[in-house]
Coordinates of C-alpha atoms and ligand atoms in Angstrom, one line a residue:
M315 CA 18.2 1.5 22.0
A316 CA 16.3 0.7 18.9
V317 CA 13.2 2.4 20.2
S318 CA 14.9 5.6 21.3
C319 CA 16.7 5.8 18.0
I320 CA 13.5 5.6 16.0
H321 CA 12.1 8.1 18.5
L322 CA 14.7 10.6 17.5
V323 CA 14.6 9.7 13.8
L324 CA 10.8 10.3 13.5
L325 CA 11.1 13.6 15.3
L326 CA 14.1 14.5 13.2
C327 CA 15.2 16.7 16.1
L328 CA 18.7 15.2 16.1
V329 CA 20.5 13.3 13.4
P330 CA 23.3 11.1 14.8
A331 CA 26.5 12.1 13.2
T332 CA 27.3 8.5 12.2
V333 CA 24.2 8.3 10.0
A334 CA 24.3 10.0 6.7
S335 CA 21.5 12.5 6.6
P336 CA 19.4 13.3 3.6
R337 CA 20.9 15.7 1.1
R338 CA 18.1 18.2 1.4
N339 CA 15.8 19.0 4.3
L340 CA 12.6 17.6 3.0
R341 CA 10.8 17.9 6.3
I342 CA 9.7 21.0 8.1
S343 CA 9.0 20.5 11.7
P344 CA 5.3 21.2 12.5
T345 CA 6.2 23.9 15.0
D346 CA 8.3 25.7 12.3
F347 CA 5.6 25.0 9.8
A348 CA 2.9 26.4 12.2
A349 CA 4.8 29.7 12.0
L350 CA 4.9 29.6 8.2
D351 CA 1.3 28.6 8.1
A352 CA 0.3 31.6 10.1
V353 CA 1.4 33.9 7.3
A354 CA 0.2 31.6 4.4
P355 CA -3.3 32.1 2.9
S356 CA -5.7 30.3 5.3
P357 CA -8.8 28.2 4.5
A358 CA -11.9 30.2 3.5
D359 CA -13.7 29.0 6.6
A360 CA -11.2 28.9 9.4
S361 CA -13.9 28.2 12.0
R362 CA -14.2 24.6 11.0
P363 CA -11.8 21.8 10.3
T364 CA -10.5 21.7 6.7
T365 CA -11.2 18.5 4.7
F366 CA -8.2 16.9 3.0
F367 CA -8.8 14.1 0.4
E368 CA -7.0 11.7 -1.8
V369 CA -8.4 11.4 -5.3
D370 CA -9.7 7.8 -5.8
R371 CA -12.6 6.1 -7.5
P372 CA -15.9 5.4 -5.6
L373 CA -16.3 1.8 -4.7
R374 CA -19.5 0.3 -6.2
P375 CA -20.9 -3.1 -5.3
P376 CA -21.6 -5.4 -8.2
P377 CA -25.1 -5.1 -9.7
G378 CA -27.7 -6.9 -7.7
S379 CA -26.0 -6.6 -4.3
S380 CA -27.8 -5.7 -1.1
G381 CA -26.4 -3.4 1.5
P382 CA -24.5 -1.8 2.9
C383 CA -24.6 -3.1 6.3
S384 CA -22.3 -0.8 8.3
T385 CA -20.6 -1.6 11.6
L386 CA -18.4 0.7 13.6
L387 CA -15.5 -1.6 14.5
L388 CA -13.4 0.8 16.6
S389 CA -13.4 4.4 17.8
G390 CA -10.2 5.6 19.2
S391 CA -8.1 8.6 20.3
F392 CA -4.4 8.6 19.8
A393 CA -2.3 11.0 21.8
F394 CA 1.0 9.8 23.1
T395 CA 1.1 6.3 21.6
F396 CA 4.8 5.8 21.0
T397 CA 5.9 2.5 22.6
K398 CA 2.3 1.9 23.8
P399 CA 0.1 -1.0 22.7
P400 CA -2.2 -0.6 19.7
A401 CA -5.9 0.2 20.4
T402 CA -7.8 -3.0 20.1
A403 CA -11.5 -4.1 19.8
A404 CA -13.0 -7.6 19.8
Y405 CA -14.1 -8.5 16.3
S406 CA -16.9 -10.9 15.5
A407 CA -18.6 -11.2 12.1
P408 CA -21.4 -8.6 11.9
P409 CA -24.9 -10.2 12.5
C410 CA -26.0 -9.1 9.0
L411 CA -23.3 -11.4 7.5
A412 CA -24.8 -14.4 9.5
A413 CA -28.2 -13.3 8.2
A414 CA -26.8 -13.5 4.6
G415 CA -25.7 -17.1 5.2
G416 CA -22.4 -16.4 7.1
R417 CA -20.1 -17.5 4.4
A418 CA -17.3 -15.4 3.0
S419 CA -18.7 -16.0 -0.5
A420 CA -21.9 -14.1 0.5
I421 CA -19.8 -10.9 0.5
S422 CA -19.9 -9.1 -2.9
L423 CA -18.0 -6.0 -1.6
A424 CA -16.4 -5.1 1.7
V425 CA -15.2 -1.6 2.3
L426 CA -13.1 -0.5 5.3
E427 CA -13.6 3.2 6.0
W428 CA -11.2 5.2 8.1
R429 CA -12.4 8.6 9.2
A430 CA -10.2 10.8 11.4
T431 CA -9.7 14.3 12.8
C432 CA -6.9 16.2 14.4
Q433 CA -6.4 19.8 15.5
G434 CA -3.3 21.7 16.6
V435 CA 0.4 21.2 15.9
Q436 CA 1.4 17.7 14.9
Y437 CA 3.4 15.7 12.4
D438 CA 1.8 13.5 9.8
R439 CA 2.0 10.0 11.3
I440 CA 1.9 6.5 10.1
F441 CA -1.0 4.2 11.1
G442 CA -2.1 0.6 10.4
V443 CA -5.2 -1.5 10.9
W444 CA -4.9 -5.2 11.5
L445 CA -7.5 -7.9 11.8
G446 CA -6.4 -11.1 13.4
G447 CA -2.8 -10.0 12.8
A448 CA -3.3 -9.4 9.1
E449 CA -2.8 -5.8 7.9
L450 CA -5.9 -4.4 6.1
L451 CA -5.0 -0.7 5.7
R452 CA -1.9 1.4 6.1
G453 CA -2.0 5.2 5.8
S454 CA -0.4 8.4 6.6
T455 CA -2.4 10.8 8.7
A456 CA -3.2 14.3 7.5
E457 CA -0.8 16.8 9.0
P458 CA -3.3 19.1 10.9
L459 CA -4.0 22.8 10.8
Q460 CA -4.7 25.1 13.7
N461 CA -8.4 25.0 12.9
G462 CA -8.3 21.2 12.5
V463 CA -8.3 18.7 9.7
V464 CA -10.7 15.9 8.8
W465 CA -10.2 13.2 6.3
S466 CA -11.5 9.8 5.4
V467 CA -10.4 7.0 3.2
S468 CA -12.3 3.9 2.0
K469 CA -10.5 0.8 0.9
D470 CA -11.8 -2.3 -0.9
V471 CA -11.1 -5.1 1.6
T472 CA -13.2 -7.8 -0.2
R473 CA -10.0 -9.9 -0.6
Y474 CA -10.0 -10.5 3.2
A475 CA -13.6 -11.9 3.1
S476 CA -12.5 -15.1 4.8
L477 CA -11.1 -13.1 7.7
L478 CA -14.2 -11.0 7.9
A479 CA -16.4 -14.0 8.0
A480 CA -14.3 -16.1 10.4
G481 CA -15.2 -16.3 14.0
N482 CA -13.9 -14.0 16.7
S483 CA -10.6 -12.2 16.5
T484 CA -9.0 -8.9 17.4
L485 CA -9.0 -5.6 15.4
A486 CA -5.9 -3.6 16.2
V487 CA -5.2 0.1 15.3
F488 CA -1.9 1.8 15.8
V489 CA -1.3 5.5 15.1
E490 CA 2.3 6.3 15.9
N491 CA 1.9 9.7 17.6
R492 CA 3.5 11.9 20.2
V493 CA 2.1 14.8 22.2
D494 CA 4.9 16.7 23.8
G495 CA 7.5 19.4 23.2
G496 CA 5.2 21.7 21.3
L497 CA 3.3 18.9 19.5
T498 CA -0.4 19.2 20.5
G499 CA -2.4 17.3 17.9
V500 CA -4.3 14.2 19.1
Y501 CA -5.8 12.0 16.4
Y502 CA -9.3 10.7 16.7
A503 CA -10.3 7.9 14.4
N504 CA -13.3 5.7 13.6
V505 CA -12.9 2.4 11.7
T506 CA -16.1 1.3 10.0
L507 CA -16.8 -1.9 7.9
H508 CA -19.4 -1.7 5.1
L509 CA -20.6 -5.0 3.8
Y510 CA -22.6 -5.7 0.6
F511 CA -24.1 -9.1 -0.1
R512 CA -25.0 -11.2 -3.2
R513 CA -28.7 -11.6 -3.4
T514 CA -28.3 -15.0 -4.9
P515 CA -25.4 -17.0 -3.6
T516 CA -23.2 -18.3 -6.3
R517 CA -20.3 -20.7 -6.0
P518 CA -17.2 -18.5 -6.3
P519 CA -14.7 -19.4 -9.1
P520 CA -11.6 -21.1 -7.8
A521 CA -8.2 -19.3 -7.5
V522 CA -9.5 -15.8 -8.5
S523 CA -12.1 -15.2 -5.8
P524 CA -10.9 -14.1 -2.3
A525 CA -8.5 -16.6 -0.6
D526 CA -9.9 -19.3 1.7
L527 CA -7.3 -18.5 4.4
I528 CA -5.1 -15.5 5.2
V529 CA -2.0 -16.1 7.3
P530 CA -0.4 -12.9 8.7
M531 CA 3.3 -12.4 8.5
S532 CA 3.5 -9.7 11.2
R533 CA 4.3 -9.3 14.9
G534 CA 1.6 -10.8 17.1
L535 CA -0.3 -9.2 19.9
P536 CA 0.1 -8.4 22.7
L537 CA 2.9 -5.9 22.0
N538 CA 3.8 -2.2 22.2
D539 CA 3.9 -0.4 18.8
G540 CA 2.4 -1.5 15.5
L541 CA 2.3 -5.1 14.3
W542 CA 4.7 -4.3 11.4
Y543 CA 8.3 -5.4 11.5
K544 CA 11.0 -2.6 11.5
I545 CA 13.9 -3.0 9.1
Q546 CA 16.8 -0.8 9.9
N547 CA 19.5 -1.8 7.4
A548 CA 20.2 -3.7 4.2
T549 CA 21.2 -7.0 5.9
D550 CA 18.2 -7.3 8.2
V551 CA 15.8 -10.1 7.2
V552 CA 12.6 -10.3 9.3
S553 CA 10.9 -13.7 9.1
T554 CA 7.8 -15.5 10.2
S555 CA 7.8 -19.3 10.6
V556 CA 4.6 -20.8 9.3
T557 CA 3.3 -24.3 9.0
L558 CA 0.8 -24.4 6.1
P559 CA -2.2 -26.5 5.5
S560 CA -1.5 -29.5 3.2
N561 CA -4.2 -28.8 0.6
I562 CA -3.2 -25.5 -0.9
Y563 CA -3.5 -25.0 -4.6
R564 CA -2.7 -21.3 -4.9
A565 CA -0.6 -18.9 -2.8
V566 CA 0.0 -15.2 -3.1
V567 CA 1.9 -13.0 -0.7
E568 CA 0.7 -9.4 -0.3
V569 CA 3.4 -6.9 1.0
F570 CA 2.7 -3.8 3.0
V571 CA 5.6 -1.3 3.2
S572 CA 6.3 2.3 4.3
F573 CA 9.5 4.2 4.8
H574 CA 10.4 6.6 7.6
G575 CA 13.2 8.4 9.4
H576 CA 16.4 8.5 7.4
D577 CA 14.8 6.6 4.4
E578 CA 11.5 8.6 4.1
F579 CA 13.0 10.3 1.0
W580 CA 15.2 7.4 -0.2
W581 CA 14.5 8.4 -3.8
T582 CA 16.3 11.8 -3.3
N583 CA 19.6 10.1 -2.2
Q584 CA 22.5 10.9 -4.5
P585 CA 24.6 7.9 -5.5
G586 CA 27.8 7.8 -3.6
A587 CA 27.0 10.9 -1.5
D588 CA 23.9 9.8 0.5
A589 CA 23.2 6.6 2.3
N590 CA 23.1 3.7 -0.1
G591 CA 21.9 5.8 -3.1
P592 CA 18.3 6.0 -4.3
F593 CA 17.4 2.4 -5.1
R594 CA 15.2 0.4 -2.8
E595 CA 13.2 -2.9 -3.1
V596 CA 11.4 -5.2 -0.7
T597 CA 12.4 -8.9 -1.3
V598 CA 10.3 -11.9 -0.3
R599 CA 12.1 -15.1 0.6
V600 CA 10.8 -18.6 1.3
D601 CA 13.3 -20.6 3.3
G602 CA 16.0 -18.1 2.3
V603 CA 15.3 -18.4 -1.4
L604 CA 14.2 -15.3 -3.3
A605 CA 10.6 -15.8 -4.3
G606 CA 9.7 -12.3 -5.5
A607 CA 10.1 -8.6 -5.0
A608 CA 8.1 -5.4 -4.6
W609 CA 9.6 -2.2 -6.0
P610 CA 7.8 0.5 -4.0
F611 CA 5.8 3.5 -5.2
P612 CA 7.5 6.5 -3.6
V613 CA 4.6 7.7 -1.5
I614 CA 5.1 11.3 -0.2
F615 CA 3.3 11.8 3.1
T616 CA 1.3 14.9 3.9
G617 CA 4.2 16.6 5.6
G618 CA 6.8 15.7 3.0
V619 CA 8.9 18.1 0.9
N620 CA 6.5 21.0 1.8
P621 CA 3.2 20.3 3.5
L622 CA 1.4 22.9 1.3
L623 CA 2.0 20.6 -1.7
W624 CA -0.6 18.2 -0.3
R625 CA -3.3 20.6 0.8
P626 CA -6.1 19.9 0.4
I627 CA -5.5 17.2 -2.2
T628 CA -3.1 14.7 -0.6
G629 CA -0.3 12.8 -2.4
I630 CA -1.1 9.7 -4.4
G631 CA -1.2 6.6 -2.1
S632 CA -0.6 8.7 1.1
F633 CA -4.0 8.0 2.8
S634 CA -4.0 4.4 1.7
L635 CA -0.6 3.0 0.8
P636 CA -0.3 0.7 -2.2
T637 CA 0.4 -3.0 -1.5
Y638 CA 2.2 -5.4 -3.7
D639 CA 1.3 -9.0 -4.6
V640 CA 3.8 -11.8 -5.3
E641 CA 2.6 -15.1 -6.8
L642 CA 4.1 -18.0 -4.8
T643 CA 2.1 -20.9 -6.4
P644 CA 5.1 -22.2 -8.5
L645 CA 7.0 -22.6 -5.3
L646 CA 4.4 -24.6 -3.4
G647 CA 6.4 -27.8 -3.9
K648 CA 8.5 -27.2 -0.8
M649 CA 5.7 -25.8 1.4
L650 CA 3.2 -28.7 1.6
D651 CA 5.2 -31.1 3.8
G652 CA 3.5 -30.1 7.0
K653 CA 6.7 -28.6 8.3
A654 CA 7.4 -25.0 9.4
H655 CA 8.8 -22.7 6.7
E656 CA 10.4 -19.3 7.0
F657 CA 8.8 -16.5 5.1
G658 CA 11.3 -13.6 5.1
L659 CA 11.1 -9.9 4.2
A660 CA 14.1 -7.7 3.5
V661 CA 14.8 -4.2 2.0
T662 CA 17.7 -3.9 -0.4
N663 CA 19.9 -0.9 0.6
A664 CA 17.6 0.0 3.6
V665 CA 18.5 2.7 5.9
D666 CA 16.7 3.2 9.2
V667 CA 13.7 2.6 9.1
W668 CA 11.2 0.5 7.0
Y669 CA 8.0 -0.8 8.3
V670 CA 7.0 -4.0 6.5
D671 CA 4.7 -6.9 7.0
A672 CA 2.7 -9.2 4.7
N673 CA -0.3 -11.4 4.3
L674 CA -0.2 -14.9 2.9
H675 CA -3.4 -15.5 0.8
L676 CA -4.0 -19.2 0.5
W677 CA -6.6 -21.1 -1.6
L678 CA -7.5 -24.5 -0.3
D679 CA -8.7 -27.5 -2.3
P680 CA -12.3 -28.2 -1.4
G681 CA -12.0 -31.7 -2.8
S682 CA -9.0 -33.1 -1.0
T683 CA -7.0 -32.9 2.2
A684 CA -3.7 -32.9 0.5
T685 CA -2.4 -31.5 -2.8
A686 CA 0.9 -32.3 -4.3
A687 CA 3.3 -29.9 -6.0
G688 CA 6.6 -29.7 -7.7
L689 CA 9.0 -27.0 -9.1
V690 CA 9.7 -27.2 -12.8
S691 CA 12.0 -24.2 -13.3
Y692 CA 13.3 -21.2 -11.3
M693 CA 15.4 -18.3 -12.5
A694 CA 16.4 -15.3 -10.5
P695 CA 19.6 -13.6 -11.7
E696 CA 21.2 -11.1 -9.3
L697 CA 19.9 -7.6 -9.3
A698 CA 21.5 -5.6 -12.1
A699 CA 22.4 -2.0 -10.9
T700 CA 24.5 0.8 -12.2
A701 CA 25.4 4.2 -10.7
T702 CA 27.2 7.3 -11.9
S703 CA 27.4 10.5 -9.8
S704 CA 23.9 11.5 -10.9
R705 CA 22.2 8.5 -12.4
T706 CA 21.2 5.2 -10.9
T707 CA 19.5 2.3 -12.8
A708 CA 18.5 -1.1 -11.7
S709 CA 16.7 -4.1 -13.1
R710 CA 15.6 -7.5 -12.0
Q711 CA 13.7 -10.6 -13.3
I712 CA 12.4 -13.4 -11.2
S713 CA 10.6 -16.3 -12.9
A714 CA 9.3 -19.7 -11.7
T715 CA 7.2 -22.5 -13.0
G716 CA 5.7 -25.3 -11.0
W717 CA 2.8 -27.7 -11.0
V718 CA 0.1 -28.4 -8.4
E719 CA -2.0 -31.6 -8.4
S720 CA -5.4 -30.9 -6.8
S721 CA -9.0 -32.1 -7.3
Y722 CA -9.0 -29.5 -10.1
G723 CA -6.3 -31.5 -12.0
N724 CA -2.6 -31.1 -12.5
I725 CA -2.2 -27.4 -13.2
T726 CA 1.2 -25.8 -14.1
T727 CA 1.6 -22.2 -13.1
N728 CA 4.3 -19.9 -14.3
A729 CA 4.9 -16.5 -12.6
T730 CA 7.4 -13.9 -13.8
Q731 CA 8.3 -10.4 -12.4
T732 CA 10.3 -7.9 -14.4
F733 CA 11.5 -4.6 -12.9
A734 CA 13.3 -1.5 -14.2
F735 CA 14.3 1.5 -12.2
D736 CA 15.9 4.8 -13.5
N737 CA 16.8 7.7 -11.2
T738 CA 18.5 10.9 -12.4
N739 CA 19.5 13.4 -9.7
T740 CA 21.0 16.8 -10.7
G741 CA 20.7 18.4 -7.3
D742 CA 17.8 20.6 -8.2
T743 CA 15.8 17.9 -9.8
V744 CA 15.1 14.2 -9.2
N745 CA 13.6 12.3 -12.1
Q746 CA 12.7 8.7 -11.2
T747 CA 10.7 6.0 -12.9
T748 CA 10.0 2.5 -11.7
V749 CA 8.4 0.1 -14.1
A750 CA 7.1 -3.4 -13.0
H751 CA 5.6 -6.2 -15.1
A752 CA 4.1 -9.3 -13.6
G753 CA 2.6 -12.3 -15.4
V754 CA 0.9 -15.4 -14.1
A755 CA -0.5 -18.2 -16.2
A756 CA -2.0 -21.4 -14.9
M757 CA -2.4 -24.1 -17.5
G758 CA -3.9 -27.6 -17.3
R759 CA -3.5 -30.6 -19.5
A760 CA -4.2 -30.1 -23.2
G761 CA -3.4 -26.4 -22.9
V762 CA -6.5 -25.4 -20.9
L763 CA -5.9 -21.9 -19.5
Y764 CA -7.4 -21.8 -16.0
Y765 CA -6.4 -18.2 -15.2
S766 CA -3.8 -15.7 -16.3
A767 CA -3.1 -12.1 -15.3
R768 CA -0.6 -9.7 -16.7
T769 CA -0.1 -6.5 -14.8
H770 CA 2.0 -3.4 -15.6
H771 CA 2.9 -0.7 -13.2
S772 CA 4.7 2.6 -13.9
F773 CA 5.6 5.1 -11.2
P774 CA 7.0 8.3 -12.7
L775 CA 8.2 11.0 -10.2
L776 CA 9.7 14.4 -10.8
L777 CA 10.8 16.7 -8.1
D778 CA 12.0 20.1 -9.3
S779 CA 13.1 22.4 -6.5
G780 CA 14.1 25.8 -7.7
A781 CA 14.9 28.8 -5.6
D782 CA 11.4 30.2 -5.7
Q783 CA 9.3 27.2 -6.7
V784 CA 9.0 23.6 -5.7
T785 CA 7.1 21.3 -8.1
V786 CA 6.3 17.6 -7.7
T787 CA 4.8 15.6 -10.6
H788 CA 3.8 12.2 -9.5
G789 CA 2.1 9.4 -11.4
L790 CA 0.7 5.9 -10.7
E791 CA -0.2 3.9 -13.8
E792 CA -1.5 0.4 -13.5
T793 CA -2.9 -2.0 -16.1
T794 CA -4.2 -5.5 -15.5
V795 CA -5.4 -7.9 -18.2
A796 CA -6.9 -11.2 -16.9
A797 CA -8.3 -14.2 -18.7
G798 CA -8.9 -17.9 -18.3
L799 CA -11.6 -20.5 -17.5
W800 CA -11.9 -19.4 -13.9
S801 CA -12.0 -15.7 -14.7
S802 CA -15.5 -14.4 -15.3
G803 CA -14.7 -13.5 -18.9
P804 CA -11.8 -11.5 -20.0
R805 CA -11.0 -8.6 -17.6
Y806 CA -9.3 -5.4 -18.2
Q807 CA -8.5 -2.6 -15.7
S808 CA -6.4 0.5 -16.4
L809 CA -5.6 3.4 -14.1
R810 CA -3.7 6.6 -14.9
N811 CA -3.4 8.9 -11.9
T812 CA -1.3 12.0 -12.3
Q813 CA -0.8 14.8 -9.8
R814 CA 1.2 18.0 -10.2
S815 CA 1.7 20.1 -7.1
S816 CA 3.7 23.3 -6.7
V817 CA 4.5 25.8 -4.1
V818 CA 5.7 29.3 -5.0
G819 CA 7.6 31.8 -2.9
G820 CA 8.0 29.5 0.1
G821 CA 4.2 29.4 0.6
A822 CA 2.8 32.6 -0.8
S823 CA 0.8 30.5 -3.1
W824 CA 0.4 26.9 -4.1
G825 CA -1.7 24.7 -6.3
I826 CA -2.5 21.1 -7.3
R827 CA -3.8 19.6 -10.5
Q828 CA -4.8 16.0 -10.6
T829 CA -6.2 13.8 -13.4
Y830 CA -7.5 10.4 -12.5
R831 CA -8.7 8.0 -15.3
Y832 CA -9.9 4.5 -14.6
E833 CA -11.2 2.3 -17.3
A834 CA -12.3 -1.3 -16.7
T835 CA -14.5 -4.1 -17.8
D836 CA -16.8 -3.4 -14.8
G837 CA -17.0 0.4 -15.3
C838 CA -15.1 3.7 -15.6
Y839 CA -14.4 6.7 -13.6
S840 CA -12.5 9.9 -14.4
R841 CA -11.9 13.0 -12.4
N842 CA -10.0 16.2 -13.1
V843 CA -9.6 18.4 -10.1
T844 CA -7.6 21.6 -9.5
S845 CA -6.9 23.5 -6.3
S846 CA -5.4 26.8 -5.5
G847 CA -4.4 27.4 -1.9
Y848 CA -7.0 25.6 0.2
S849 CA -9.8 26.1 -2.4
I850 CA -10.9 23.7 -5.1
V851 CA -11.2 25.8 -8.3
S852 CA -12.4 23.1 -10.6
D853 CA -13.6 19.6 -10.1
Q854 CA -15.2 17.4 -12.9
S855 CA -15.9 13.7 -12.7
S856 CA -17.6 11.2 -14.9
E857 CA -18.5 7.6 -14.7
A858 CA -19.0 7.3 -18.5
C859 CA -16.6 5.0 -20.4
V860 CA -15.1 7.3 -23.0
K861 CA -14.3 4.4 -25.3
G862 CA -17.7 2.8 -24.8
P863 CA -18.2 -0.6 -23.3
L864 CA -14.8 -2.1 -22.5
R865 CA -14.1 -5.7 -23.3
Ligands
NAG1078 C1 -16.7 8.6 15.5 O1 -18.0 8.2 15.8 C2 -18.6 8.8 16.9 C3 -20.0 8.1 17.1 O2 -20.7 8.1 15.9 C4 -18.8 10.3 16.6 O3 -19.4 11.0 17.7 C5 -17.4 10.9 16.3 O4 -17.5 12.2 15.9 C6 -16.7 10.1 15.2 N1 -15.4 10.5 15.0 C7 -14.8 10.8 13.8 C8 -13.4 11.1 13.8 O5 -15.5 10.7 12.8
NAG1079 C1 -17.6 -15.0 19.7 O1 -17.7 -14.2 20.9 C2 -19.1 -14.0 21.3 C3 -19.0 -13.0 22.5 O2 -17.9 -13.3 23.3 C4 -19.7 -15.3 21.7 O3 -21.0 -15.2 22.1 C5 -19.7 -16.2 20.5 O4 -20.1 -17.5 20.8 C6 -18.2 -16.3 19.9 N1 -18.3 -17.0 18.6 C7 -17.4 -17.9 18.2 C8 -17.6 -18.5 16.8 O5 -16.5 -18.3 18.9
NAG1080 C1 21.0 -4.6 11.0 O1 19.9 -4.5 11.9 C2 19.7 -5.6 12.7 C3 18.4 -5.5 13.4 O2 18.3 -4.3 14.0 C4 20.9 -5.7 13.7 O3 20.8 -6.8 14.5 C5 22.2 -5.7 12.9 O4 23.3 -5.6 13.8 C6 22.3 -4.6 11.9 N1 23.4 -4.8 11.0 C7 24.2 -3.8 10.7 C8 25.3 -4.2 9.7 O5 24.1 -2.7 11.1
NAG1081 C1 1.9 -32.9 -13.1 O1 2.4 -32.5 -14.3 C2 3.8 -32.3 -14.3 C3 4.2 -31.6 -15.6 O2 3.5 -32.1 -16.7 C4 4.5 -33.6 -14.1 O3 5.9 -33.5 -14.1 C5 4.1 -34.2 -12.7 O4 4.6 -35.4 -12.5 C6 2.6 -34.2 -12.7 N1 2.2 -34.6 -11.3 C7 1.4 -35.6 -11.0 C8 1.1 -35.8 -9.5 O5 0.9 -36.3 -11.9
NAG1082 C1 3.8 -18.8 -19.1 O1 2.9 -19.6 -19.8 C2 2.3 -18.9 -20.9 C3 1.2 -19.7 -21.5 O2 1.8 -20.9 -21.9 C4 3.4 -18.4 -21.9 O3 2.8 -17.6 -22.9 C5 4.4 -17.6 -21.1 O4 5.5 -17.3 -22.0 C6 4.9 -18.4 -19.9 N1 5.9 -17.5 -19.2 C7 7.0 -18.0 -18.8 C8 7.8 -17.0 -18.0 O5 7.4 -19.1 -18.9
NAG1083 C1 12.8 11.8 -16.9 O1 13.5 10.6 -17.2 C2 12.9 9.9 -18.3 C3 13.7 8.6 -18.5 O2 13.5 7.8 -17.4 C4 12.9 10.8 -19.5 O3 12.2 10.1 -20.5 C5 12.2 12.1 -19.2 O4 12.3 12.9 -20.3 C6 12.8 12.8 -18.0 N1 12.1 14.0 -17.7 C7 12.7 15.1 -17.4 C8 11.7 16.3 -17.1 O5 13.9 15.2 -17.4
NAG1084 C1 -10.3 15.4 -17.9 O1 -9.5 16.1 -18.8 C2 -9.2 15.4 -20.0 C3 -8.2 16.2 -20.9 O2 -7.2 16.7 -20.1 C4 -10.5 15.1 -20.7 O3 -10.2 14.2 -21.8 C5 -11.4 14.4 -19.8 O4 -12.7 14.2 -20.5 C6 -11.6 15.2 -18.6 N1 -12.5 14.4 -17.6 C7 -13.5 14.9 -17.0 C8 -14.3 14.0 -16.1 O5 -13.8 16.1 -17.1

C-alpha cells in the first residue's frame, strides 16, 4: 500500500481525494512539458546534450597536497528502478591511499563526483549515494530535454575520510526512476572519487578533523528502494538502534532530507487551507528526547514550479542537497553505557512524503578505552508557532551543556540552536525566510577554549506568480566563525548565494541571474552569471579576496 501510494504521488497522475492537494499546480508533467518545450526557444546546438549546472565554488586541495588520484566507483544505468534494489559496487580503499600510508588522516581533500546524462521525456528524480550505509550525496537529477541533458556535481566528502579509508564495504546508488506511460528517459551515471593527500603526514587536531567513526542511521542493504527512511506524516518517528563505543569524546549527527509528493512544495501551503500549513522541521531525538533540529532549505528541483526556471542554471542545492549538523556532545552522558540507544528522526507537520536519514560522526579518545560524561543543563521549550490566514511564523531554541572526561581532560561543551521562520502567502506571492543560528563551545579547566563554532544560516525565498510572469528569488547565506586551541587558527567562512529566475509568457522567454560570493580564511570565490533562454549571456568569476587576506 505504502509503495503504490508513493508511486502515485511521485507521478502526480492521481491525487487521492482524502489528501489535501497543493494549492497551485507547481509541477508540469514531463509529457505536457515536452509539448510546451517543443514551441519554446531551443538550445543553440540541439544536436548535442545540453549542459545544466549548479553554481558552486571549485574545490581546491590545501597547498602542498598531491593528487588527485581518481577512481571510478560505479557506472550505472537507471531505467525502471521503482521498488528495485539500488545499484551496488564493492568498495575498497583505492591503492593510492594505501601508498599514501592508508590512514584517513593522509587525505587532505576527498571529492565525490557525480556525472550523469539522460535523454527523452522524464521527470526530475531524486537520487542518493551511500557508502557502508552512510549517505554521502543526495541530489535531484536534471529533467531532460529531447536532445539530452548532461550534468555533474562535485561534493567535498573529506569529512567521511574514516569510511573512505576503512576496509571493504558497499557503495550503493539509487535513482528513483520509472520508464513507462510516455516516460522514456533513462539516467546513466558515473560516480568517481578524487583523493588528494598530504605530502607530510601531520597529526590531525582532535574534534575538528574528520570523525574517527561514522555510524549510519539509514535502512540497511539488501533492500528495494533507497536507503533513506520515508516519513509520511507528522507522528511518524523513524529510529535506528545503535550501541556506541565507550570512548567517544565528540558526537555530531548530520541529517539528509528531501521532500516529495504532496510535500514537495510545503512552503507554498496556505495556513488553514492546505495540509498542515507551510512550516516544516526535522527533529532529532535520542531515546525520545529532542536533541536538535534541522530547518530545511526549500530546495526546488529541476522540474519544480516551471522547469524553464532552472535551465540551464539549476536551483540552489538541487544537484547536491544541503545537509544539517546537530551537535550531540553535551548529551553523551547517557550514550556511553554500552547499551543500545534509539536515534530518532521525525518531521513536524509532515505530509506524504519525506526522505530522511542521517550519519552519526563520532570522535574516539585515542588515549583511553572509556570516557565518562554527564549532562549539566538542558533546555528545549516547545516550538512557538503562530498562523493567520496568510502569515505563519515559528521559532525554537534548543540548548544543552555537558562535560566529557577523556585523556584530553574534563571538557564542558555547550551547544545551542536558535531558529526563526516567517512565511507570508498572499496567493500570488509566497515570501519565506528561515534563519538558524548554532553555537558550540568546548571549554576545559581554567577557561581553556578547545574549540568553538558559531554558524548563521539564512534562507530567503520569494515566489511571485503573476498572470504573465513567474519569478523565484532564492538565497542561501551561511557564515561560520570558528576558534579555539584545536582549530588551526581563527577560521571564517561566509557564503552569499542568490538566484533570481523568471519565466515570461508561459515559456516565450526566460532568464536567470545568479551571484555567488564566498569569502573565507582559506580563499575566496565569486561568480556572477546570467542566462537568457538556454544561453549564458554573461559569466564572470574571480578567486581574489575583495577585502584582502581574511582573518
Ligand atoms: C561513464 O564512464 C564511462 C567509461 O569511462 C564512459 O564511457 C561513459 O560515457 C561515462 N558516462 C557518463 C554519464 O559520464
Ligand atoms: C577486501 O577485499 C579484497 C577483494 O575481495 C581482498 O583481497 C582484501 O583482502 C579485502 N581487504 C580487507 C581489509 O578485508
Ligand atoms: C503515520 O505513518 C505511519 C508510518 O507510515 C503509520 O504507521 C501511521 O498509521 C500514520 N499515522 C497517521 C496518523 O496517519
Ligand atoms: C568534570 O567537570 C564537571 C563540571 O566542572 C564536574 O561536574 C564533573 O564531576 C567532572 N567530571 C569528572 C569525571 O571529574
Ligand atoms: C557557551 O559557552 C560560551 C563560553 O563560555 C559562552 O560564551 C556561551 O554563552 C555559552 N552558551 C550557552 C548557551 O551556555
Ligand atoms: C518578505 O518578508 C520579509 C520579512 O520576513 C520582509 O522584510 C520583506 O520585505 C518581504 N519581501 C517582500 C518582497 O514582500
Ligand atoms: C559580481 O557583481 C558584484 C556587484 O553586483 C561585484 O561587486 C562583483 O565584483 C562581481 N563579481 C565578479 C566576479 O565579477
